[in-house]
Amino acid sequence: MAVGFFDSGLGGLTVLDAAVKRLPDVPFVYYGDNAHTPYGVRDPQDVYDLTTAGVARLFDAGCDLVILACNTASAVALRKMQEAWVPPDKRVLGVFVPLIEALTERHWGDNSPPRQVGVNTVALFATPATVASRAFQRELAFRAIGVDVEAQACGGVVDAIEEGDMILAEALVRSHVEALLRKMPKPDAAVLGCTHYPLVEEVFASALGPDVQVFSQPKLVAESLADYLSRHPERAGGGTERLFLTTGDPARVANKATQFLRRRIDFQPA
Ligand code: DGL
């Protein structure tokens, strides 16, 4: 048994890495659907079908708790999965809520009515599917009032990262930031709403300038997971083995993962 991490590809490793550092004794299984990445340009049914297939594989690997370390899957598929698909003895959690709780200065379980918060203008950078879902704005509206959100669908960034073309990824990030700043010249905060983007977080930060507070998910999700496991220790599972699964070419994915995380990671076929 272990905690499962699901992503369309390499991005979820940014969250997994933070979780491993925060919870070194918890066994994790990672599933990257690299054969079908990117999800951000797929239609909702496709994202749902691919996400449930991946999460089912993680259940088979002994995971009782799975983190959707993918905003696109969290935005498009999670609610439907929780309503009608996840078995009663399993849990699937997304990556949106920890981010929005941080942005709105809330602690877990604070269900008080929406209120004014410290930020008034927020730039959201995410995949086209996440932006189209408006899930971020919906979750934010449960907790905060008077926050103006400008969203930028960052086409091409996930593809470039998956291909290992970081020069292209950086150029695309700069042009997406410029496009956003034309619509909202002075955001108080920026949200990196895709788990691939922490791999180019410094580029976002430098393009946005020093006055914009950047919210990135890995540490926030790791902290929230640690809090969840302290309330539900049985969900951590009893295993010790770490496993990395991919639907793509294991050697190719392992090389890229090793390059990103700067430590050797071996993948096995999912
Ligand atoms: N890391 C995924 C996310 O957070 C990327 C989605 C994609 O494959 O386009 O949205």
PDB file of C-alpha atoms and ligand atoms in Angstrom:
ATOM      1  CA  MET A   1       0.000   0.000   0.000  1.00  0.00           C
ATOM      2  CA  ALA A   2       1.115   3.523  -0.743  1.00  0.00           C
ATOM      3  CA  VAL A   3      -0.136   6.974  -1.682  1.00  0.00           C
ATOM      4  CA  GLY A   4      -0.684   7.277  -5.440  1.00  0.00           C
ATOM      5  CA  PHE A   5       0.202  10.293  -7.569  1.00  0.00           C
ATOM      6  CA  PHE A   6      -1.385  10.690 -10.960  1.00  0.00           C
ATOM      7  CA  ASP A   7      -0.439  13.054 -13.779  1.00  0.00           C
ATOM      8  CA  SER A   8      -0.720  13.230 -17.546  1.00  0.00           C
ATOM      9  CA  GLY A   9       3.070  13.083 -17.687  1.00  0.00           C
ATOM     10  CA  LEU A  10       6.074  14.567 -15.927  1.00  0.00           C
ATOM     11  CA  GLY A  11       4.412  17.518 -14.161  1.00  0.00           C
ATOM     12  CA  GLY A  12       3.123  15.563 -11.172  1.00  0.00           C
ATOM     13  CA  LEU A  13       6.735  14.766 -10.285  1.00  0.00           C
ATOM     14  CA  THR A  14       7.063  18.350  -9.016  1.00  0.00           C
ATOM     15  CA  VAL A  15       4.342  17.590  -6.466  1.00  0.00           C
ATOM     16  CA  LEU A  16       5.661  14.118  -5.703  1.00  0.00           C
ATOM     17  CA  ASP A  17       9.144  15.516  -5.087  1.00  0.00           C
ATOM     18  CA  ALA A  18       7.839  18.003  -2.529  1.00  0.00           C
ATOM     19  CA  ALA A  19       5.749  15.247  -0.909  1.00  0.00           C
ATOM     20  CA  VAL A  20       8.769  12.915  -0.644  1.00  0.00           C
ATOM     21  CA  LYS A  21      10.753  15.693   1.060  1.00  0.00           C
ATOM     22  CA  ARG A  22       7.896  16.526   3.446  1.00  0.00           C
ATOM     23  CA  LEU A  23       6.963  12.873   4.172  1.00  0.00           C
ATOM     24  CA  PRO A  24      10.156  10.840   3.709  1.00  0.00           C
ATOM     25  CA  ASP A  25       8.701   7.709   5.323  1.00  0.00           C
ATOM     26  CA  VAL A  26       5.533   7.486   3.258  1.00  0.00           C
ATOM     27  CA  PRO A  27       5.644   5.089   0.278  1.00  0.00           C
ATOM     28  CA  PHE A  28       4.460   6.598  -3.021  1.00  0.00           C
ATOM     29  CA  VAL A  29       3.478   5.185  -6.411  1.00  0.00           C
ATOM     30  CA  TYR A  30       3.617   7.559  -9.379  1.00  0.00           C
ATOM     31  CA  TYR A  31       1.651   7.119 -12.622  1.00  0.00           C
ATOM     32  CA  GLY A  32       2.499   9.303 -15.604  1.00  0.00           C
ATOM     33  CA  ASP A  33       0.260   8.963 -18.629  1.00  0.00           C
ATOM     34  CA  ASN A  34       3.055  10.118 -20.946  1.00  0.00           C
ATOM     35  CA  ALA A  35       1.581   8.232 -23.919  1.00  0.00           C
ATOM     36  CA  HIS A  36      -1.450  10.552 -23.859  1.00  0.00           C
ATOM     37  CA  THR A  37       0.036  13.850 -22.710  1.00  0.00           C
ATOM     38  CA  PRO A  38      -0.965  16.662 -23.011  1.00  0.00           C
ATOM     39  CA  TYR A  39      -4.428  16.465 -21.456  1.00  0.00           C
ATOM     40  CA  GLY A  40      -4.931  20.210 -21.688  1.00  0.00           C
ATOM     41  CA  VAL A  41      -6.118  20.077 -25.294  1.00  0.00           C
ATOM     42  CA  ARG A  42      -8.424  17.041 -24.847  1.00  0.00           C
ATOM     43  CA  ASP A  43     -12.169  17.121 -24.371  1.00  0.00           C
ATOM     44  CA  PRO A  44     -13.635  16.459 -20.890  1.00  0.00           C
ATOM     45  CA  GLN A  45     -14.779  12.883 -21.629  1.00  0.00           C
ATOM     46  CA  ASP A  46     -11.329  11.958 -22.875  1.00  0.00           C
ATOM     47  CA  VAL A  47      -9.677  13.445 -19.763  1.00  0.00           C
ATOM     48  CA  TYR A  48     -12.186  11.573 -17.565  1.00  0.00           C
ATOM     49  CA  ASP A  49     -11.562   8.224 -19.318  1.00  0.00           C
ATOM     50  CA  LEU A  50      -7.770   8.561 -19.197  1.00  0.00           C
ATOM     51  CA  THR A  51      -7.781   9.749 -15.582  1.00  0.00           C
ATOM     52  CA  THR A  52     -10.016   6.932 -14.335  1.00  0.00           C
ATOM     53  CA  ALA A  53      -7.853   4.372 -16.176  1.00  0.00           C
ATOM     54  CA  GLY A  54      -4.728   5.737 -14.471  1.00  0.00           C
ATOM     55  CA  VAL A  55      -6.285   5.979 -11.031  1.00  0.00           C
ATOM     56  CA  ALA A  56      -7.640   2.417 -11.369  1.00  0.00           C
ATOM     57  CA  ARG A  57      -4.058   1.269 -12.044  1.00  0.00           C
ATOM     58  CA  LEU A  58      -2.937   3.052  -8.861  1.00  0.00           C
ATOM     59  CA  PHE A  59      -5.721   1.324  -6.890  1.00  0.00           C
ATOM     60  CA  ASP A  60      -4.412  -1.980  -8.316  1.00  0.00           C
ATOM     61  CA  ALA A  61      -0.922  -1.042  -7.128  1.00  0.00           C
ATOM     62  CA  GLY A  62      -2.333  -0.915  -3.584  1.00  0.00           C
ATOM     63  CA  CYS A  63      -3.062   2.794  -3.207  1.00  0.00           C
ATOM     64  CA  ASP A  64      -6.078   3.688  -1.057  1.00  0.00           C
ATOM     65  CA  LEU A  65      -5.417   7.403  -1.478  1.00  0.00           C
ATOM     66  CA  VAL A  66      -4.611   8.975  -4.851  1.00  0.00           C
ATOM     67  CA  ILE A  67      -3.609  12.584  -5.431  1.00  0.00           C
ATOM     68  CA  LEU A  68      -4.519  13.908  -8.859  1.00  0.00           C
ATOM     69  CA  ALA A  69      -1.275  15.858  -9.287  1.00  0.00           C
ATOM     70  CA  CYS A  70      -2.752  17.295 -12.465  1.00  0.00           C
ATOM     71  CA  ASN A  71      -4.889  20.438 -12.531  1.00  0.00           C
ATOM     72  CA  THR A  72      -6.532  19.474 -15.791  1.00  0.00           C
ATOM     73  CA  ALA A  73      -7.762  16.166 -14.352  1.00  0.00           C
ATOM     74  CA  SER A  74      -8.658  17.876 -11.051  1.00  0.00           C
ATOM     75  CA  ALA A  75     -10.623  20.582 -12.880  1.00  0.00           C
ATOM     76  CA  VAL A  76     -12.322  18.415 -15.479  1.00  0.00           C
ATOM     77  CA  ALA A  77     -12.730  14.908 -14.023  1.00  0.00           C
ATOM     78  CA  LEU A  78     -12.422  14.904 -10.218  1.00  0.00           C
ATOM     79  CA  ARG A  79     -15.923  15.939  -9.221  1.00  0.00           C
ATOM     80  CA  LYS A  80     -17.569  13.363 -11.512  1.00  0.00           C
ATOM     81  CA  MET A  81     -15.166  10.690 -10.242  1.00  0.00           C
ATOM     82  CA  GLN A  82     -15.931  11.475  -6.601  1.00  0.00           C
ATOM     83  CA  GLU A  83     -19.674  11.486  -7.257  1.00  0.00           C
ATOM     84  CA  ALA A  84     -19.983   8.251  -9.180  1.00  0.00           C
ATOM     85  CA  TRP A  85     -16.778   6.307  -9.635  1.00  0.00           C
ATOM     86  CA  VAL A  86     -14.445   6.238  -6.585  1.00  0.00           C
ATOM     87  CA  PRO A  87     -15.179   3.144  -4.411  1.00  0.00           C
ATOM     88  CA  PRO A  88     -16.197   3.929  -0.804  1.00  0.00           C
ATOM     89  CA  ASP A  89     -12.937   2.575   0.653  1.00  0.00           C
ATOM     90  CA  LYS A  90     -10.740   4.757  -1.583  1.00  0.00           C
ATOM     91  CA  ARG A  91     -10.044   8.503  -1.732  1.00  0.00           C
ATOM     92  CA  VAL A  92      -9.052  10.685  -4.677  1.00  0.00           C
ATOM     93  CA  LEU A  93      -8.011  14.275  -3.942  1.00  0.00           C
ATOM     94  CA  GLY A  94      -7.098  17.109  -6.298  1.00  0.00           C
ATOM     95  CA  VAL A  95      -4.524  19.889  -6.257  1.00  0.00           C
ATOM     96  CA  PHE A  96      -6.794  22.924  -6.528  1.00  0.00           C
ATOM     97  CA  VAL A  97      -8.018  23.274  -2.976  1.00  0.00           C
ATOM     98  CA  PRO A  98      -4.628  23.586  -1.190  1.00  0.00           C
ATOM     99  CA  LEU A  99      -3.676  26.325  -3.650  1.00  0.00           C
ATOM    100  CA  ILE A 100      -6.890  28.265  -3.200  1.00  0.00           C
ATOM    101  CA  GLU A 101      -6.748  27.878   0.574  1.00  0.00           C
ATOM    102  CA  ALA A 102      -3.274  29.445   0.506  1.00  0.00           C
ATOM    103  CA  LEU A 103      -4.442  32.237  -1.765  1.00  0.00           C
ATOM    104  CA  THR A 104      -7.435  32.978   0.452  1.00  0.00           C
ATOM    105  CA  GLU A 105      -5.527  32.472   3.742  1.00  0.00           C
ATOM    106  CA  ARG A 106      -7.808  29.683   4.913  1.00  0.00           C
ATOM    107  CA  HIS A 107      -7.080  26.562   6.886  1.00  0.00           C
ATOM    108  CA  TRP A 108      -8.445  23.170   5.921  1.00  0.00           C
ATOM    109  CA  GLY A 109     -12.034  22.660   7.018  1.00  0.00           C
ATOM    110  CA  ASP A 110     -12.805  26.390   7.301  1.00  0.00           C
ATOM    111  CA  ASN A 111     -16.202  26.422   5.620  1.00  0.00           C
ATOM    112  CA  SER A 112     -17.162  29.928   6.684  1.00  0.00           C
ATOM    113  CA  PRO A 113     -18.814  32.156   4.070  1.00  0.00           C
ATOM    114  CA  PRO A 114     -16.690  33.807   1.371  1.00  0.00           C
ATOM    115  CA  ARG A 115     -14.926  36.944   2.529  1.00  0.00           C
ATOM    116  CA  GLN A 116     -12.607  39.698   1.330  1.00  0.00           C
ATOM    117  CA  VAL A 117      -8.978  38.491   1.151  1.00  0.00           C
ATOM    118  CA  GLY A 118      -5.538  40.065   0.782  1.00  0.00           C
ATOM    119  CA  VAL A 119      -5.408  39.790  -3.001  1.00  0.00           C
ATOM    120  CA  ASN A 120      -7.774  41.584  -5.366  1.00  0.00           C
ATOM    121  CA  THR A 121      -6.365  40.696  -8.771  1.00  0.00           C
ATOM    122  CA  VAL A 122      -5.111  37.223  -9.674  1.00  0.00           C
ATOM    123  CA  ALA A 123      -3.452  35.993 -12.851  1.00  0.00           C
ATOM    124  CA  LEU A 124      -4.165  32.324 -13.522  1.00  0.00           C
ATOM    125  CA  PHE A 125      -1.833  30.382 -15.820  1.00  0.00           C
ATOM    126  CA  ALA A 126      -3.153  26.944 -16.752  1.00  0.00           C
ATOM    127  CA  THR A 127      -3.848  24.562 -19.607  1.00  0.00           C
ATOM    128  CA  PRO A 128      -6.612  25.378 -22.120  1.00  0.00           C
ATOM    129  CA  ALA A 129      -8.888  22.687 -20.594  1.00  0.00           C
ATOM    130  CA  THR A 130      -8.387  23.972 -17.038  1.00  0.00           C
ATOM    131  CA  VAL A 131      -9.091  27.542 -18.107  1.00  0.00           C
ATOM    132  CA  ALA A 132     -12.198  26.460 -20.056  1.00  0.00           C
ATOM    133  CA  SER A 133     -13.553  24.522 -17.043  1.00  0.00           C
ATOM    134  CA  ARG A 134     -13.610  27.696 -14.856  1.00  0.00           C
ATOM    135  CA  ALA A 135     -13.050  25.319 -11.907  1.00  0.00           C
ATOM    136  CA  PHE A 136     -10.515  27.705 -10.359  1.00  0.00           C
ATOM    137  CA  GLN A 137     -12.961  30.616 -10.344  1.00  0.00           C
ATOM    138  CA  ARG A 138     -15.691  28.335  -8.926  1.00  0.00           C
ATOM    139  CA  GLU A 139     -13.528  27.085  -6.039  1.00  0.00           C
ATOM    140  CA  LEU A 140     -12.311  30.623  -5.366  1.00  0.00           C
ATOM    141  CA  ALA A 141     -15.864  31.986  -5.237  1.00  0.00           C
ATOM    142  CA  PHE A 142     -16.680  29.552  -2.382  1.00  0.00           C
ATOM    143  CA  ARG A 143     -14.004  31.219  -0.275  1.00  0.00           C
ATOM    144  CA  ALA A 144     -13.400  34.803  -1.413  1.00  0.00           C
ATOM    145  CA  ILE A 145     -15.335  37.780  -2.670  1.00  0.00           C
ATOM    146  CA  GLY A 146     -14.199  40.630  -4.867  1.00  0.00           C
ATOM    147  CA  VAL A 147     -11.266  38.835  -6.506  1.00  0.00           C
ATOM    148  CA  ASP A 148     -10.812  39.581 -10.173  1.00  0.00           C
ATOM    149  CA  VAL A 149      -9.275  36.583 -12.034  1.00  0.00           C
ATOM    150  CA  GLU A 150      -7.689  36.886 -15.466  1.00  0.00           C
ATOM    151  CA  ALA A 151      -6.863  33.506 -16.978  1.00  0.00           C
ATOM    152  CA  GLN A 152      -4.255  32.729 -19.612  1.00  0.00           C
ATOM    153  CA  ALA A 153      -4.461  29.377 -21.412  1.00  0.00           C
ATOM    154  CA  CYS A 154      -0.801  28.491 -21.866  1.00  0.00           C
ATOM    155  CA  GLY A 155      -0.938  26.437 -25.058  1.00  0.00           C
ATOM    156  CA  GLY A 156       2.225  24.541 -25.965  1.00  0.00           C
ATOM    157  CA  VAL A 157       4.063  24.772 -22.625  1.00  0.00           C
ATOM    158  CA  VAL A 158       3.279  21.214 -21.445  1.00  0.00           C
ATOM    159  CA  ASP A 159       4.183  19.768 -24.870  1.00  0.00           C
ATOM    160  CA  ALA A 160       7.526  21.587 -24.870  1.00  0.00           C
ATOM    161  CA  ILE A 161       8.373  20.396 -21.351  1.00  0.00           C
ATOM    162  CA  GLU A 162       7.397  16.801 -22.178  1.00  0.00           C
ATOM    163  CA  GLU A 163       9.640  16.997 -25.250  1.00  0.00           C
ATOM    164  CA  GLY A 164      12.458  18.364 -23.095  1.00  0.00           C
ATOM    165  CA  ASP A 165      12.590  21.535 -25.208  1.00  0.00           C
ATOM    166  CA  MET A 166      13.114  23.979 -22.349  1.00  0.00           C
ATOM    167  CA  ILE A 167      14.141  26.831 -24.644  1.00  0.00           C
ATOM    168  CA  LEU A 168      10.765  26.659 -26.353  1.00  0.00           C
ATOM    169  CA  ALA A 169       8.988  26.228 -22.994  1.00  0.00           C
ATOM    170  CA  GLU A 170      10.674  29.383 -21.658  1.00  0.00           C
ATOM    171  CA  ALA A 171       9.858  31.419 -24.776  1.00  0.00           C
ATOM    172  CA  LEU A 172       6.215  30.318 -24.581  1.00  0.00           C
ATOM    173  CA  VAL A 173       6.013  31.193 -20.882  1.00  0.00           C
ATOM    174  CA  ARG A 174       7.335  34.702 -21.586  1.00  0.00           C
ATOM    175  CA  SER A 175       4.818  35.243 -24.359  1.00  0.00           C
ATOM    176  CA  HIS A 176       1.915  33.927 -22.233  1.00  0.00           C
ATOM    177  CA  VAL A 177       2.947  36.220 -19.358  1.00  0.00           C
ATOM    178  CA  GLU A 178       3.092  39.183 -21.743  1.00  0.00           C
ATOM    179  CA  ALA A 179      -0.370  38.327 -23.072  1.00  0.00           C
ATOM    180  CA  LEU A 180      -1.738  38.140 -19.539  1.00  0.00           C
ATOM    181  CA  LEU A 181      -0.130  41.432 -18.499  1.00  0.00           C
ATOM    182  CA  ARG A 182      -1.767  43.141 -21.479  1.00  0.00           C
ATOM    183  CA  LYS A 183      -5.151  42.100 -20.047  1.00  0.00           C
ATOM    184  CA  MET A 184      -4.237  42.680 -16.368  1.00  0.00           C
ATOM    185  CA  PRO A 185      -1.192  44.957 -16.054  1.00  0.00           C
ATOM    186  CA  LYS A 186      -0.707  44.718 -12.277  1.00  0.00           C
ATOM    187  CA  PRO A 187      -1.888  41.439 -10.757  1.00  0.00           C
ATOM    188  CA  ASP A 188      -1.376  41.092  -6.987  1.00  0.00           C
ATOM    189  CA  ALA A 189      -0.737  37.383  -7.355  1.00  0.00           C
ATOM    190  CA  ALA A 190      -0.131  34.769 -10.021  1.00  0.00           C
ATOM    191  CA  VAL A 191      -1.207  31.149  -9.790  1.00  0.00           C
ATOM    192  CA  LEU A 192       0.714  28.428 -11.605  1.00  0.00           C
ATOM    193  CA  GLY A 193      -2.305  26.200 -12.216  1.00  0.00           C
ATOM    194  CA  CYS A 194      -0.534  23.322 -13.923  1.00  0.00           C
ATOM    195  CA  THR A 195       1.887  20.963 -12.212  1.00  0.00           C
ATOM    196  CA  HIS A 196       4.311  21.164 -15.135  1.00  0.00           C
ATOM    197  CA  TYR A 197       4.842  24.897 -14.579  1.00  0.00           C
ATOM    198  CA  PRO A 198       6.982  24.665 -11.404  1.00  0.00           C
ATOM    199  CA  LEU A 199       9.654  23.296 -13.771  1.00  0.00           C
ATOM    200  CA  VAL A 200       9.730  26.799 -15.335  1.00  0.00           C
ATOM    201  CA  GLU A 201       8.692  28.712 -12.215  1.00  0.00           C
ATOM    202  CA  GLU A 202      11.704  31.038 -12.325  1.00  0.00           C
ATOM    203  CA  VAL A 203      10.787  32.099 -15.854  1.00  0.00           C
ATOM    204  CA  PHE A 204       7.236  32.932 -14.749  1.00  0.00           C
ATOM    205  CA  ALA A 205       8.582  34.846 -11.732  1.00  0.00           C
ATOM    206  CA  SER A 206      11.098  36.873 -13.715  1.00  0.00           C
ATOM    207  CA  ALA A 207       8.603  37.684 -16.487  1.00  0.00           C
ATOM    208  CA  LEU A 208       6.008  38.773 -13.914  1.00  0.00           C
ATOM    209  CA  GLY A 209       8.442  40.935 -11.950  1.00  0.00           C
ATOM    210  CA  PRO A 210       9.128  41.249  -8.229  1.00  0.00           C
ATOM    211  CA  ASP A 211       5.779  42.777  -7.235  1.00  0.00           C
ATOM    212  CA  VAL A 212       3.720  39.720  -8.126  1.00  0.00           C
ATOM    213  CA  GLN A 213       3.430  36.954  -5.559  1.00  0.00           C
ATOM    214  CA  VAL A 214       3.663  33.589  -7.334  1.00  0.00           C
ATOM    215  CA  PHE A 215       1.637  30.651  -5.927  1.00  0.00           C
ATOM    216  CA  SER A 216       2.999  27.280  -6.966  1.00  0.00           C
ATOM    217  CA  GLN A 217       1.519  23.953  -5.928  1.00  0.00           C
ATOM    218  CA  PRO A 218       4.216  21.444  -4.914  1.00  0.00           C
ATOM    219  CA  LYS A 219       4.935  22.625  -1.373  1.00  0.00           C
ATOM    220  CA  LEU A 220       1.321  23.638  -0.719  1.00  0.00           C
ATOM    221  CA  VAL A 221       0.018  20.229  -1.785  1.00  0.00           C
ATOM    222  CA  ALA A 222       2.731  18.395   0.189  1.00  0.00           C
ATOM    223  CA  GLU A 223       1.815  20.376   3.307  1.00  0.00           C
ATOM    224  CA  SER A 224      -1.871  19.686   2.800  1.00  0.00           C
ATOM    225  CA  LEU A 225      -1.168  15.963   2.268  1.00  0.00           C
ATOM    226  CA  ALA A 226       0.875  15.856   5.493  1.00  0.00           C
ATOM    227  CA  ASP A 227      -2.059  17.455   7.302  1.00  0.00           C
ATOM    228  CA  TYR A 228      -4.524  14.985   5.716  1.00  0.00           C
ATOM    229  CA  LEU A 229      -2.365  11.982   6.664  1.00  0.00           C
ATOM    230  CA  SER A 230      -2.057  13.227  10.231  1.00  0.00           C
ATOM    231  CA  ARG A 231      -5.864  13.085  10.375  1.00  0.00           C
ATOM    232  CA  HIS A 232      -6.102   9.794   8.400  1.00  0.00           C
ATOM    233  CA  PRO A 233      -2.854   7.917   9.128  1.00  0.00           C
ATOM    234  CA  GLU A 234      -4.301   4.633   7.853  1.00  0.00           C
ATOM    235  CA  ARG A 235      -4.395   6.088   4.315  1.00  0.00           C
ATOM    236  CA  ALA A 236      -0.593   6.285   4.108  1.00  0.00           C
ATOM    237  CA  GLY A 237      -0.490   2.545   3.623  1.00  0.00           C
ATOM    238  CA  GLY A 238       2.030   0.131   5.022  1.00  0.00           C
ATOM    239  CA  GLY A 239       4.364  -0.461   2.066  1.00  0.00           C
ATOM    240  CA  THR A 240       7.882   0.784   1.679  1.00  0.00           C
ATOM    241  CA  GLU A 241       8.491   0.432  -2.024  1.00  0.00           C
ATOM    242  CA  ARG A 242       8.445   3.438  -4.357  1.00  0.00           C
ATOM    243  CA  LEU A 243       7.247   2.734  -7.850  1.00  0.00           C
ATOM    244  CA  PHE A 244       7.186   4.908 -10.967  1.00  0.00           C
ATOM    245  CA  LEU A 245       4.826   3.809 -13.726  1.00  0.00           C
ATOM    246  CA  THR A 246       4.392   5.277 -17.191  1.00  0.00           C
ATOM    247  CA  THR A 247       2.249   4.546 -20.225  1.00  0.00           C
ATOM    248  CA  GLY A 248       5.082   5.998 -22.333  1.00  0.00           C
ATOM    249  CA  ASP A 249       8.555   4.697 -23.096  1.00  0.00           C
ATOM    250  CA  PRO A 250      10.043   3.953 -19.627  1.00  0.00           C
ATOM    251  CA  ALA A 251      13.671   4.704 -20.591  1.00  0.00           C
ATOM    252  CA  ARG A 252      12.817   8.001 -22.251  1.00  0.00           C
ATOM    253  CA  VAL A 253      10.543   9.114 -19.402  1.00  0.00           C
ATOM    254  CA  ALA A 254      13.145   8.067 -16.813  1.00  0.00           C
ATOM    255  CA  ASN A 255      15.800  10.185 -18.542  1.00  0.00           C
ATOM    256  CA  LYS A 256      13.640  13.281 -18.491  1.00  0.00           C
ATOM    257  CA  ALA A 257      12.491  12.700 -14.913  1.00  0.00           C
ATOM    258  CA  THR A 258      16.099  12.249 -13.824  1.00  0.00           C
ATOM    259  CA  GLN A 259      17.046  15.483 -15.569  1.00  0.00           C
ATOM    260  CA  PHE A 260      14.200  17.430 -13.922  1.00  0.00           C
ATOM    261  CA  LEU A 261      14.528  16.061 -10.411  1.00  0.00           C
ATOM    262  CA  ARG A 262      18.328  15.773 -10.513  1.00  0.00           C
ATOM    263  CA  ARG A 263      18.303  12.263  -9.069  1.00  0.00           C
ATOM    264  CA  ARG A 264      18.024   8.868 -10.735  1.00  0.00           C
ATOM    265  CA  ILE A 265      14.426   7.759 -11.274  1.00  0.00           C
ATOM    266  CA  ASP A 266      13.513   4.486 -12.989  1.00  0.00           C
ATOM    267  CA  PHE A 267      10.140   3.994 -14.601  1.00  0.00           C
ATOM    268  CA  GLN A 268       8.324   0.765 -15.347  1.00  0.00           C
ATOM    269  CA  PRO A 269       5.569   0.147 -17.913  1.00  0.00           C
ATOM    270  CA  ALA A 270       2.150   0.868 -16.443  1.00  0.00           C
TER     271      ALA A 270
HETATM  272  N1  DGL B   1       0.330  18.714 -15.275  1.00  0.00           N
HETATM  273  C1  DGL B   1      -0.953  18.793 -15.916  1.00  0.00           C
HETATM  274  C2  DGL B   1      -1.799  19.858 -15.218  1.00  0.00           C
HETATM  275  O1  DGL B   1      -1.517  20.171 -14.082  1.00  0.00           O
HETATM  276  C3  DGL B   1      -0.730  19.020 -17.378  1.00  0.00           C
HETATM  277  C4  DGL B   1      -1.926  18.768 -18.192  1.00  0.00           C
HETATM  278  C5  DGL B   1      -1.633  18.426 -19.622  1.00  0.00           C
HETATM  279  O2  DGL B   1      -1.217  17.307 -19.857  1.00  0.00           O
HETATM  280  O3  DGL B   1      -1.888  19.276 -20.483  1.00  0.00           O
HETATM  281  O4  DGL B   1      -2.755  20.374 -15.740  1.00  0.00           O
END
